[in-house]
PDB file of C-alpha atoms in Angstrom:
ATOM      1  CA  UNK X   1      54.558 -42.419 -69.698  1.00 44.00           C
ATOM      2  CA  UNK X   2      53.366 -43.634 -66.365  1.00 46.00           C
ATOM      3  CA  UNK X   3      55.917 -42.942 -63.270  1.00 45.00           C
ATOM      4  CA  UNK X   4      57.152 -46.394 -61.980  1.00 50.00           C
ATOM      5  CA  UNK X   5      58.836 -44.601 -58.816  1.00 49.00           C
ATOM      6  CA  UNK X   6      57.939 -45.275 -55.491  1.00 50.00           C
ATOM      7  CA  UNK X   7      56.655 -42.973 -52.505  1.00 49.00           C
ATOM      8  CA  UNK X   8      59.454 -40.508 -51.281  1.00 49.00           C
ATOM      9  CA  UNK X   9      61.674 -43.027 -48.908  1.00 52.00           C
ATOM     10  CA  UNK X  10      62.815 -41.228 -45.462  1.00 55.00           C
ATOM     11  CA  UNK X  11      66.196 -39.894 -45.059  1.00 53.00           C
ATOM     12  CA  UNK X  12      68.514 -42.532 -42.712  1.00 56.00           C
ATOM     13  CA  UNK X  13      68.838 -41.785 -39.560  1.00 53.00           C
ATOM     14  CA  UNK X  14      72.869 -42.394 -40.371  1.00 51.00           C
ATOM     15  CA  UNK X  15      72.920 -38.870 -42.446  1.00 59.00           C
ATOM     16  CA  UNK X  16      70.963 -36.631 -40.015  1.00 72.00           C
ATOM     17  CA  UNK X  17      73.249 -33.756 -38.159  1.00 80.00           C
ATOM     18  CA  UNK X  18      74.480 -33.788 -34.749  1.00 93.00           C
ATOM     19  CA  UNK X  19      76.385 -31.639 -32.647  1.00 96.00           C
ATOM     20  CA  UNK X  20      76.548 -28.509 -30.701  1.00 97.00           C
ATOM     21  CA  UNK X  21      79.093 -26.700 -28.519  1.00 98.00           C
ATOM     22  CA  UNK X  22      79.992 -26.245 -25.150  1.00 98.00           C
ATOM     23  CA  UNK X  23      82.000 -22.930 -23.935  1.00 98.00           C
ATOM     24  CA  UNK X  24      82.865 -21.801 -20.029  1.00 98.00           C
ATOM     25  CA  UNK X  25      83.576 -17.967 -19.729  1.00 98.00           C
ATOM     26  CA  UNK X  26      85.636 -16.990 -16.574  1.00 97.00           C
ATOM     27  CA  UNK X  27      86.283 -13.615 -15.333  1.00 96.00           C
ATOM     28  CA  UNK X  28      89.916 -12.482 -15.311  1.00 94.00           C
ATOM     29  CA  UNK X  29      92.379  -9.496 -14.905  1.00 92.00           C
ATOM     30  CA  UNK X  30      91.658  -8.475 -19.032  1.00 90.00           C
ATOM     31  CA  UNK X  31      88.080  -8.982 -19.133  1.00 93.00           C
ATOM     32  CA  UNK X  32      85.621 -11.986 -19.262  1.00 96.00           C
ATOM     33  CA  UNK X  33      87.381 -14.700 -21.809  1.00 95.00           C
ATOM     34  CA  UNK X  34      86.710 -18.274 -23.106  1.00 96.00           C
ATOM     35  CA  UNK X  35      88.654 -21.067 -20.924  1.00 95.00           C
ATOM     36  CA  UNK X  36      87.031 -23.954 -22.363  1.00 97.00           C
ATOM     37  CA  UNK X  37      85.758 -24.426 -25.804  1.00 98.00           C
ATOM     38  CA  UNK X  38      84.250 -27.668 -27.088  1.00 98.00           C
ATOM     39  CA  UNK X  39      82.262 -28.154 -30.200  1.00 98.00           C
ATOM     40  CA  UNK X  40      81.235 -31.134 -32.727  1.00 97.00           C
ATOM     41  CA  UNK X  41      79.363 -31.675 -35.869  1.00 94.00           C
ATOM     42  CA  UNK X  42      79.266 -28.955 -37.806  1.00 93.00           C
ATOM     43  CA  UNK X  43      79.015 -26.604 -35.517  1.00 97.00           C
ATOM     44  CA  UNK X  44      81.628 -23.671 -34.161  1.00 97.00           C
ATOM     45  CA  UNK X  45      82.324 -20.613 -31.903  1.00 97.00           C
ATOM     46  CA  UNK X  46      84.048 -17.572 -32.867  1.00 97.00           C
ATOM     47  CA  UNK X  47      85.354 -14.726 -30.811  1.00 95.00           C
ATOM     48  CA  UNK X  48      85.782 -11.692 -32.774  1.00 91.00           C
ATOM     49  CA  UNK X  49      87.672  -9.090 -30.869  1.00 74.00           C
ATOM     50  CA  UNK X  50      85.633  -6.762 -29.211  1.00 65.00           C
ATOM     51  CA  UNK X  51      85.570  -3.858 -26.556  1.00 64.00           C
ATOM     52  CA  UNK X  52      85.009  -3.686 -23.029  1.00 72.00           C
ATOM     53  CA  UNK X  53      85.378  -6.672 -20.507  1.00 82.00           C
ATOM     54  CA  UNK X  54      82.670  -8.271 -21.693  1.00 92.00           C
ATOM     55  CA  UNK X  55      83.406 -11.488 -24.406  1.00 96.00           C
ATOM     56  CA  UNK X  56      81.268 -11.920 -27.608  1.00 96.00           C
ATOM     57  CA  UNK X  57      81.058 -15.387 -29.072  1.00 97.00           C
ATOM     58  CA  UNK X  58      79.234 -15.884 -31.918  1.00 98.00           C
ATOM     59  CA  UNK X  59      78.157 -19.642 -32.882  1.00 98.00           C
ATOM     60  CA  UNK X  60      77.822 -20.769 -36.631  1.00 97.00           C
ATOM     61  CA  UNK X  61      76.079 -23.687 -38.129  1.00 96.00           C
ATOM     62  CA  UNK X  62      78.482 -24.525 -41.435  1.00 94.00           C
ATOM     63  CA  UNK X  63      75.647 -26.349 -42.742  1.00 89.00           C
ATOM     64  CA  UNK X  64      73.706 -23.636 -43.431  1.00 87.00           C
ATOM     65  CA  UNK X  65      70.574 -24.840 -42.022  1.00 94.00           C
ATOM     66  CA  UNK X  66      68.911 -27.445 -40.298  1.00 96.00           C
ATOM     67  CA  UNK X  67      66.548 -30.326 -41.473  1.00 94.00           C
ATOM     68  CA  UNK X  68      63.999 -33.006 -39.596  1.00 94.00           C
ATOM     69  CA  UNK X  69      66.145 -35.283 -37.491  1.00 95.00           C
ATOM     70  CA  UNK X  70      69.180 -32.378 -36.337  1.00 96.00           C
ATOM     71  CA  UNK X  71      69.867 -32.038 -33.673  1.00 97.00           C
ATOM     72  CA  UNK X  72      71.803 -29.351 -31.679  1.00 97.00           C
ATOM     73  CA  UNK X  73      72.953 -28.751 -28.611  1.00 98.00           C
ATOM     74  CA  UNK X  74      74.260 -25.398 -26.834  1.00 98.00           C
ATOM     75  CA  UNK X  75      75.641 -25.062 -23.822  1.00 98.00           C
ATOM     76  CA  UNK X  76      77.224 -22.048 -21.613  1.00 98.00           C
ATOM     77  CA  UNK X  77      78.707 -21.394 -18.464  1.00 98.00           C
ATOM     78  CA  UNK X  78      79.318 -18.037 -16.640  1.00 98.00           C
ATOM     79  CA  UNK X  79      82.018 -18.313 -13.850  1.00 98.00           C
ATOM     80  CA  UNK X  80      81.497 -15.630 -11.023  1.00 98.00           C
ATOM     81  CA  UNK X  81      81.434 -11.835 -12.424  1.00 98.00           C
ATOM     82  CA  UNK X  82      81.638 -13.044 -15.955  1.00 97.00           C
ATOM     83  CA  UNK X  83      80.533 -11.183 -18.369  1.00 97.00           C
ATOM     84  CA  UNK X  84      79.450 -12.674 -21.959  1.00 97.00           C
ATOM     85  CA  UNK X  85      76.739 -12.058 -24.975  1.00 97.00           C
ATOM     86  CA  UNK X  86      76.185 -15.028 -26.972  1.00 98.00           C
ATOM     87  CA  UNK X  87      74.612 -14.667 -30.638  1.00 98.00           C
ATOM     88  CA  UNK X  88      74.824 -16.523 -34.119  1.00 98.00           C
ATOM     89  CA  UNK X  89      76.265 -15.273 -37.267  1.00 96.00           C
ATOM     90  CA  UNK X  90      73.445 -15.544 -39.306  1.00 96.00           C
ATOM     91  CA  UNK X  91      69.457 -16.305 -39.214  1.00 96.00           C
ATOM     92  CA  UNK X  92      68.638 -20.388 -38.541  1.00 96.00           C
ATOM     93  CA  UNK X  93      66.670 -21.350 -41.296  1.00 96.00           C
ATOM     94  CA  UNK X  94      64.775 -24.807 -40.705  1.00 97.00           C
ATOM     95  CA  UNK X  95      63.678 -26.721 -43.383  1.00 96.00           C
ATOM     96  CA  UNK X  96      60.947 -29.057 -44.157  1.00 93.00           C
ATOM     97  CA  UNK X  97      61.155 -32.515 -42.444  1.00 95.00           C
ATOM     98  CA  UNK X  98      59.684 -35.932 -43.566  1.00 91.00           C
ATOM     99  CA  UNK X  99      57.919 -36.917 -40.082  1.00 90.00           C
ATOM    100  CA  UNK X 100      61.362 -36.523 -37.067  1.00 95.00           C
ATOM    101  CA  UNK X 101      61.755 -32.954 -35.259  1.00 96.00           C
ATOM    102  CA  UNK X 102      64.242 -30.886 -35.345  1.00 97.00           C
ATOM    103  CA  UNK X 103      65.418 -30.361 -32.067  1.00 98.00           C
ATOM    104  CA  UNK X 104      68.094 -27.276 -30.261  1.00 98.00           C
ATOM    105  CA  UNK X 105      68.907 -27.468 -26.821  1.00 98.00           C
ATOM    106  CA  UNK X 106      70.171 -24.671 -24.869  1.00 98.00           C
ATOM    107  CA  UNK X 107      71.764 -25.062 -21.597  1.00 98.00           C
ATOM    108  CA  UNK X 108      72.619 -21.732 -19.372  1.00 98.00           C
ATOM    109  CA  UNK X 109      74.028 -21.695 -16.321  1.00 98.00           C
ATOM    110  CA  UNK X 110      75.430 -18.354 -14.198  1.00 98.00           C
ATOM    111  CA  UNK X 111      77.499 -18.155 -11.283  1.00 98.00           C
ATOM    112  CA  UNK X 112      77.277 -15.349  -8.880  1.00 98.00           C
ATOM    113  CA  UNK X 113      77.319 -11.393 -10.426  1.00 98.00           C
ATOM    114  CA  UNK X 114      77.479 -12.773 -13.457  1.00 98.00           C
ATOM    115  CA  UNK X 115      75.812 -11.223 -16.872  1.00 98.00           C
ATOM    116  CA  UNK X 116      74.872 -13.301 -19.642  1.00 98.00           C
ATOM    117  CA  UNK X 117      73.313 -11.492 -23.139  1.00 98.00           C
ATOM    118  CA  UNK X 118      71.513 -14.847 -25.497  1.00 98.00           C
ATOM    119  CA  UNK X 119      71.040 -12.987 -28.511  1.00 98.00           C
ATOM    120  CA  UNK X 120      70.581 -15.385 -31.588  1.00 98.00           C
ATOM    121  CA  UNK X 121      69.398 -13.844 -34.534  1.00 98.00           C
ATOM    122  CA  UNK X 122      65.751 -15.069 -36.539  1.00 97.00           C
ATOM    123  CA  UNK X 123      64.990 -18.780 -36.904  1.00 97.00           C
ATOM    124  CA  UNK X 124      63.093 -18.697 -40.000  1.00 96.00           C
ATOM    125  CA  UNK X 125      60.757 -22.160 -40.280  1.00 96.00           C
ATOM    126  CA  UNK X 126      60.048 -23.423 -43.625  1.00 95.00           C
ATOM    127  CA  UNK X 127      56.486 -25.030 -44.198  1.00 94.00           C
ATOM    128  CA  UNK X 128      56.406 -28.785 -43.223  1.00 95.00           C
ATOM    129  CA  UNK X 129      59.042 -27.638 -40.714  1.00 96.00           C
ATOM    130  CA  UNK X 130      59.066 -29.590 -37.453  1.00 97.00           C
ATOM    131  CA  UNK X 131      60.901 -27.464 -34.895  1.00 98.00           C
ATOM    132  CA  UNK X 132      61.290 -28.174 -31.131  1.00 98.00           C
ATOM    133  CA  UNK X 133      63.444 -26.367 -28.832  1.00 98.00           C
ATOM    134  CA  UNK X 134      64.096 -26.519 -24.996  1.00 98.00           C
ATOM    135  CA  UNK X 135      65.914 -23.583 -23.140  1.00 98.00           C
ATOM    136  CA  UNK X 136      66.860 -24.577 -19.778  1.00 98.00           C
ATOM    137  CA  UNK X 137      68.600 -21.990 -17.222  1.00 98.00           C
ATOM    138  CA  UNK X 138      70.121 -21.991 -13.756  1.00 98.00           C
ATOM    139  CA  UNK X 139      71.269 -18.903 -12.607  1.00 98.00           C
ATOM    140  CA  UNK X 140      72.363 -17.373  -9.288  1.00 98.00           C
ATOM    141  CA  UNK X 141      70.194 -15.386  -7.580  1.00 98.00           C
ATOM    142  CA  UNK X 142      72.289 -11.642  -8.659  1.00 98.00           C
ATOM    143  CA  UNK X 143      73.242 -12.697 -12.072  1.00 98.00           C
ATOM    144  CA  UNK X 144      71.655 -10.700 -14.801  1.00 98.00           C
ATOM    145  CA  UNK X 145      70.171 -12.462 -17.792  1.00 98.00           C
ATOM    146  CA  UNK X 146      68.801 -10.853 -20.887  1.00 98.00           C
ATOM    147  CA  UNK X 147      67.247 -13.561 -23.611  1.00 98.00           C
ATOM    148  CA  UNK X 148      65.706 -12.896 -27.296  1.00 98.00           C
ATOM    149  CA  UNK X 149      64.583 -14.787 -29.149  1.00 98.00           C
ATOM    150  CA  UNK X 150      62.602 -14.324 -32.627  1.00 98.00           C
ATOM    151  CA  UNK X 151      60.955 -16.938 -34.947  1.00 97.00           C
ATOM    152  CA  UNK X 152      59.610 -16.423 -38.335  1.00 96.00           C
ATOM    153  CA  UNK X 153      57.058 -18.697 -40.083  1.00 96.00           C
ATOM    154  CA  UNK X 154      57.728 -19.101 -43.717  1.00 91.00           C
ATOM    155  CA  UNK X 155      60.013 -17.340 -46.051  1.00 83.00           C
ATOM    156  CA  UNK X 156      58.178 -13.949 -46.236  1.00 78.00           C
ATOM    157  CA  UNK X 157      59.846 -12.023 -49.035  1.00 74.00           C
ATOM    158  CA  UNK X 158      59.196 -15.171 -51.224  1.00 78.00           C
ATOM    159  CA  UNK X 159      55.704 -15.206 -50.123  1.00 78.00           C
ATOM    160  CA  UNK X 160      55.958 -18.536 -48.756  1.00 81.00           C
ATOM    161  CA  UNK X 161      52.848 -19.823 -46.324  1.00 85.00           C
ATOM    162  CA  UNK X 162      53.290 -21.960 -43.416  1.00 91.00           C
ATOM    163  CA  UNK X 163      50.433 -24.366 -44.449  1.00 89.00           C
ATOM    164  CA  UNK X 164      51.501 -27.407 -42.211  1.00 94.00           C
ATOM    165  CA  UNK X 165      54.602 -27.345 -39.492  1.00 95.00           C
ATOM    166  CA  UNK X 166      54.647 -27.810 -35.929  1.00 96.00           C
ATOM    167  CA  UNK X 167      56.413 -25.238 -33.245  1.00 97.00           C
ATOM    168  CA  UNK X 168      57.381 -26.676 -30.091  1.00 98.00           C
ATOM    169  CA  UNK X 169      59.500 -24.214 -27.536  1.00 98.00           C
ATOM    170  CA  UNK X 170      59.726 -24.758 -23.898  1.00 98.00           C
ATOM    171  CA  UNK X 171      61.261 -22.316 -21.320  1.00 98.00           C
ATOM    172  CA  UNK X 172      62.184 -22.913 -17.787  1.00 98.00           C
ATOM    173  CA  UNK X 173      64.342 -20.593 -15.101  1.00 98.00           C
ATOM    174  CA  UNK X 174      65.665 -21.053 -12.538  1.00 98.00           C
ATOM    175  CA  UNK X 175      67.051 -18.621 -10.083  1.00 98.00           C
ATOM    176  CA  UNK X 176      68.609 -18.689  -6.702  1.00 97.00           C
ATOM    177  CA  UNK X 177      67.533 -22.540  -6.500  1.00 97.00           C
ATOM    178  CA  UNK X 178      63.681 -21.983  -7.541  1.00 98.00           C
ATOM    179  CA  UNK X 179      61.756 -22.223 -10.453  1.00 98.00           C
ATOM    180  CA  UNK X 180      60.880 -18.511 -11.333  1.00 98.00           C
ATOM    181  CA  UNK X 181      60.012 -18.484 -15.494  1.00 98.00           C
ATOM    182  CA  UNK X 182      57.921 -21.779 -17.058  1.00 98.00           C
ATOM    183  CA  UNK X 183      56.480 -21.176 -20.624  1.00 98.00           C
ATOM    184  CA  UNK X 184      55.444 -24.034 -23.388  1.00 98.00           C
ATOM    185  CA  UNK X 185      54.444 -22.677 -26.592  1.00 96.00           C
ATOM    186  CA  UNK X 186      52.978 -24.854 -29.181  1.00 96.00           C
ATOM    187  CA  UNK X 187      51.481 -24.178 -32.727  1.00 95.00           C
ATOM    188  CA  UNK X 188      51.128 -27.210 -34.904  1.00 94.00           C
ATOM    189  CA  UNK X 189      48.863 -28.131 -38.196  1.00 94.00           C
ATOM    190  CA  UNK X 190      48.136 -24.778 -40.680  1.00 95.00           C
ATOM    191  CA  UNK X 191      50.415 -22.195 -38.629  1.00 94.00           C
ATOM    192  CA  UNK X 192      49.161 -19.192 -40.857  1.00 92.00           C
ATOM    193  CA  UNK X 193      45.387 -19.751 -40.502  1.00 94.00           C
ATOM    194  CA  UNK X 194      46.063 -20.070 -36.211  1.00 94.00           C
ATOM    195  CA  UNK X 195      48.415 -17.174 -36.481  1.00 94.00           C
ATOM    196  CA  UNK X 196      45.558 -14.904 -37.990  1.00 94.00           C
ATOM    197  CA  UNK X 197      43.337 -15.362 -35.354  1.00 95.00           C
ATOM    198  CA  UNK X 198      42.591 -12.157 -33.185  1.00 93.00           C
ATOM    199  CA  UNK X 199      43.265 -13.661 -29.782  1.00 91.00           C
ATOM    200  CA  UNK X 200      46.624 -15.231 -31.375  1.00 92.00           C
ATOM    201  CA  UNK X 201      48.733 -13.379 -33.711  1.00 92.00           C
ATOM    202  CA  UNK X 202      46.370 -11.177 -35.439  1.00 92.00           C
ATOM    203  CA  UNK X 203      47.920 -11.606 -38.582  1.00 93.00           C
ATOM    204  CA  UNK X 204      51.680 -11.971 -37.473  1.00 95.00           C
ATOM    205  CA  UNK X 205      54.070 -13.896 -39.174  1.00 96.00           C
ATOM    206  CA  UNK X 206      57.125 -13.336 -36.977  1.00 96.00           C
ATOM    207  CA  UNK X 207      57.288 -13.439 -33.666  1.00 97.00           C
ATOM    208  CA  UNK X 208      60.119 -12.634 -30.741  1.00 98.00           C
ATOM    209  CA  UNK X 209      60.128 -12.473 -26.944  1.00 98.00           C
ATOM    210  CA  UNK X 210      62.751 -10.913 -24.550  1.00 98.00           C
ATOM    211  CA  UNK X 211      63.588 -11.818 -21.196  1.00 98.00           C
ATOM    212  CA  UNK X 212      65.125 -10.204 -18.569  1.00 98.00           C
ATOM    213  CA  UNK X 213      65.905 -11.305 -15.442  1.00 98.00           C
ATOM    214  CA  UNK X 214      68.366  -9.502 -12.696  1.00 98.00           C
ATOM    215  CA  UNK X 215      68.132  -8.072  -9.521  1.00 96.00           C
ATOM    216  CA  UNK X 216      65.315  -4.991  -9.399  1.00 93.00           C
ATOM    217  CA  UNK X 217      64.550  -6.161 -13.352  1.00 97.00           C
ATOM    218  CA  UNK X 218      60.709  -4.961 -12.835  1.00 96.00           C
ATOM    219  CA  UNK X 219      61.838  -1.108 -11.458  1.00 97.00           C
ATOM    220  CA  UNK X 220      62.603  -0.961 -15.509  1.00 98.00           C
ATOM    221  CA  UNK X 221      59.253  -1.271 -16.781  1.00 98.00           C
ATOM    222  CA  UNK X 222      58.737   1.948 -17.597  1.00 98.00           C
ATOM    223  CA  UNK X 223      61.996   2.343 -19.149  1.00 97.00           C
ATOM    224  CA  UNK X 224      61.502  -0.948 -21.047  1.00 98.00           C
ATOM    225  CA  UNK X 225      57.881   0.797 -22.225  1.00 98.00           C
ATOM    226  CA  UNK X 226      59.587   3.744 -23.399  1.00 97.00           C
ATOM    227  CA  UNK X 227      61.843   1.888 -25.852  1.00 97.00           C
ATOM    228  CA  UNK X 228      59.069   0.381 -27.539  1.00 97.00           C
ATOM    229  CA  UNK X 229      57.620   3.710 -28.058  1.00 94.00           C
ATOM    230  CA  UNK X 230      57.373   4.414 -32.000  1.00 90.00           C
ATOM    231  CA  UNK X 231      57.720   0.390 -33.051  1.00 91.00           C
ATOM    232  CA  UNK X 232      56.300  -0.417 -36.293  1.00 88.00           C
ATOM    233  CA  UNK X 233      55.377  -3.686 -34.381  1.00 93.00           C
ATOM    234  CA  UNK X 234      53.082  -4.538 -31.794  1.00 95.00           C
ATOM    235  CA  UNK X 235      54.766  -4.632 -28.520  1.00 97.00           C
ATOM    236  CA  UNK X 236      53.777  -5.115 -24.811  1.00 97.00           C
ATOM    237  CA  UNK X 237      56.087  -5.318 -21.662  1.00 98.00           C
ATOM    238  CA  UNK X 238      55.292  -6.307 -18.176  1.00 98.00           C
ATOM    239  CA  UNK X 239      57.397  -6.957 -15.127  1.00 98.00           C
ATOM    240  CA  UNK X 240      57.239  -8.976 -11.285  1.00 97.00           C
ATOM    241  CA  UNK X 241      59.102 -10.565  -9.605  1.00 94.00           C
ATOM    242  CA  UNK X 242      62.922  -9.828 -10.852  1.00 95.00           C
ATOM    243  CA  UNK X 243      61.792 -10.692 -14.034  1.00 98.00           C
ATOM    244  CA  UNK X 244      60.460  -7.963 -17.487  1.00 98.00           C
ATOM    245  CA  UNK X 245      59.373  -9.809 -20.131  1.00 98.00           C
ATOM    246  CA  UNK X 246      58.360  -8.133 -23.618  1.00 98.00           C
ATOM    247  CA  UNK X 247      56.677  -9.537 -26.648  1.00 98.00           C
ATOM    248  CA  UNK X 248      56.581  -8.380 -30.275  1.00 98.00           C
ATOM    249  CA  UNK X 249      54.527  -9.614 -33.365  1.00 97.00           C
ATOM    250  CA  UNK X 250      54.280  -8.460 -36.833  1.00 97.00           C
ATOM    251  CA  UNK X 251      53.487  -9.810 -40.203  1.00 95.00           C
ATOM    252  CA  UNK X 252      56.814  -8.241 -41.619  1.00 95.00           C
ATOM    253  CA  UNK X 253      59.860 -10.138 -40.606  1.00 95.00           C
ATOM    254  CA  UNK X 254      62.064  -7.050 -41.480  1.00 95.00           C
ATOM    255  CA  UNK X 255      60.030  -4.678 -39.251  1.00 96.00           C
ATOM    256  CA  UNK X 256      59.983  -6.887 -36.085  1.00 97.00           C
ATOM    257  CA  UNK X 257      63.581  -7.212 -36.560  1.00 97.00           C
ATOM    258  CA  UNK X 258      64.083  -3.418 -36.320  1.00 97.00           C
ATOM    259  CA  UNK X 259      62.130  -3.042 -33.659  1.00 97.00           C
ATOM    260  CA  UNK X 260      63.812  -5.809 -31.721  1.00 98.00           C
ATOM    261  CA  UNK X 261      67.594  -4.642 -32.597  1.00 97.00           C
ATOM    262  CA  UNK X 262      66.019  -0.851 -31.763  1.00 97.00           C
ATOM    263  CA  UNK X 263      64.671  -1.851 -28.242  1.00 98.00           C
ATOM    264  CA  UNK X 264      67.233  -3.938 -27.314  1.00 98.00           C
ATOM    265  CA  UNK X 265      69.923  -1.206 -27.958  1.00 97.00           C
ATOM    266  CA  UNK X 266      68.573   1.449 -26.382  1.00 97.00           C
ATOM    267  CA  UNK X 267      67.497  -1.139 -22.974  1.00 97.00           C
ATOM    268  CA  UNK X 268      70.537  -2.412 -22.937  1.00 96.00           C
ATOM    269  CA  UNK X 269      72.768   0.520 -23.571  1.00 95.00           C
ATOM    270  CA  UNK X 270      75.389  -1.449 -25.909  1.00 92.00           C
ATOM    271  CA  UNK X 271      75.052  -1.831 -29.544  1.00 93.00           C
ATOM    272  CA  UNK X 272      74.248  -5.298 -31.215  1.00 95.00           C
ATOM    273  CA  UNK X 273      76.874  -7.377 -32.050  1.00 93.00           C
ATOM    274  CA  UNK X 274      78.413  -7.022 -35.445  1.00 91.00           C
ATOM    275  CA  UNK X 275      77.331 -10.109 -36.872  1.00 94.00           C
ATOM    276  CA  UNK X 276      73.434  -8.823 -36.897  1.00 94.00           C
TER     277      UNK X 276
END
């Protein structure tokens, strides 16, 4: 019997997810706590209790994913001498889109002596993915910032391939009032075949960079080296400037995720938070 249906018709624009939340932590005599919390679509932000003065928030999608078209925006403000980590409860899985982006925003902005931890967990890309995300931060020049963030292409354990997708992921810092930390990474068209080339991944399948930025940051180089000694991944650090930046790649999502949760707890000296 001969199919009389039509090509696939794209989703309306009138069903596509928006929303995001905004939260402003402020130092006080208990500890660093939430003033203001504001959040729409289907997003939220939970504070599970938690030691110490600094304040964990955790941010949850309750649509379980995201798909061409979403859109999401996050942003965060540190009063002066707050202290706050910000992480999601679960891996961000995007999934394949029918020609718009998917698109986060992340906004960051730190007052003076102020320490900020972005730790989201894994956003996993599905093939025919279209991903594009903008971090933007302005921070004073003796706040302390520590970002990571990891990306896997495809679901691995199901051996999915990344045939077709496109990566878009834009950085920029600012710090004391100049621009200090600019990076554009793009990989679009058959992901897994640019991702095996020597000079490029070498084979990797997940990727995740760290960022630190804070007063003296490159005096920890060595220390930063020495908790990437023994990774199952391969890892580099560097450091100038007030800034150490580290990269990891590997072609198992479970063993850069290790090595991530293993470096960052023994450079930062606190354990994850509970959700990872």
């Amino acid at each position: 019997m001969r199919s009389t249906a039509g090509p696939a018709q794209p989703v309306p624009s009138y069903v596509r997810a928006e929303g995001g939340v905004r939260v402003a932590f402020a130092a006080t005599g208990r500890g660093t706590r939430a003033l203001t919390v504001a959040e729409s679509g289907g997003y939220r932000l939970r504070f599970p209790r938690a030691e110490g003065s600094a304040c964990e928030a955790v941010l949850i999608n309750t649509g379980g994913g995201m798909a061409g078209g979403d859109r999401m925006n996050v942003a965060a403000e540190l009063g002066e001498g707050a202290d706050a980590l910000l992480t999601t409860q679960a891996a961000e899985k995007v999934y394949r889109s029918d020609g718009p982006d998917t698109a986060v925003a992340v906004t960051l902005d730190l007052a003076a002596a102020s320490r900020l931890a972005w730790l989201p967990q894994e956003t996993i890309l599905f093939d025919r993915a279209r991903f594009s995300r903008r971090l933007d931060v302005r921070m004073a020049a003796d706040a302390t910032l520590t970002l990571a963030e990891s990306i896997v292409f495809g679901r691995l354990a199901m051996g999915e391939v990344v045939a077709d997708a496109a990566f878009a992921d834009r950085w920029r810092i600012g710090r004391g009032g100049a621009l200090v930390f600019a990076e554009d990474v793009r990989l679009s068209g058959d992901v897994a075949a640019r991702l095996d080339r020597p000079a490029v991944g070498k084979g990797a399948r997940a990727l995740a960079t760290v960022l630190h930025v804070a007063p003296g940051a490159e005096a920890r180089l060595d220390e930063a080296r020495a908790a990437l000694e023994g990774s199952a991944c391969e890892a580099g650090a560097s450091a100038w400037n007030g800034l150490l930046l580290v990269r990891l790649l590997s072609p198992d999502a479970h063993a850069l995720r290790r090595a991530l949760v293993s470096f960052l707890e023994r450079f930062r000296g606190r354990p994850m938070p509970r959700s990872w």
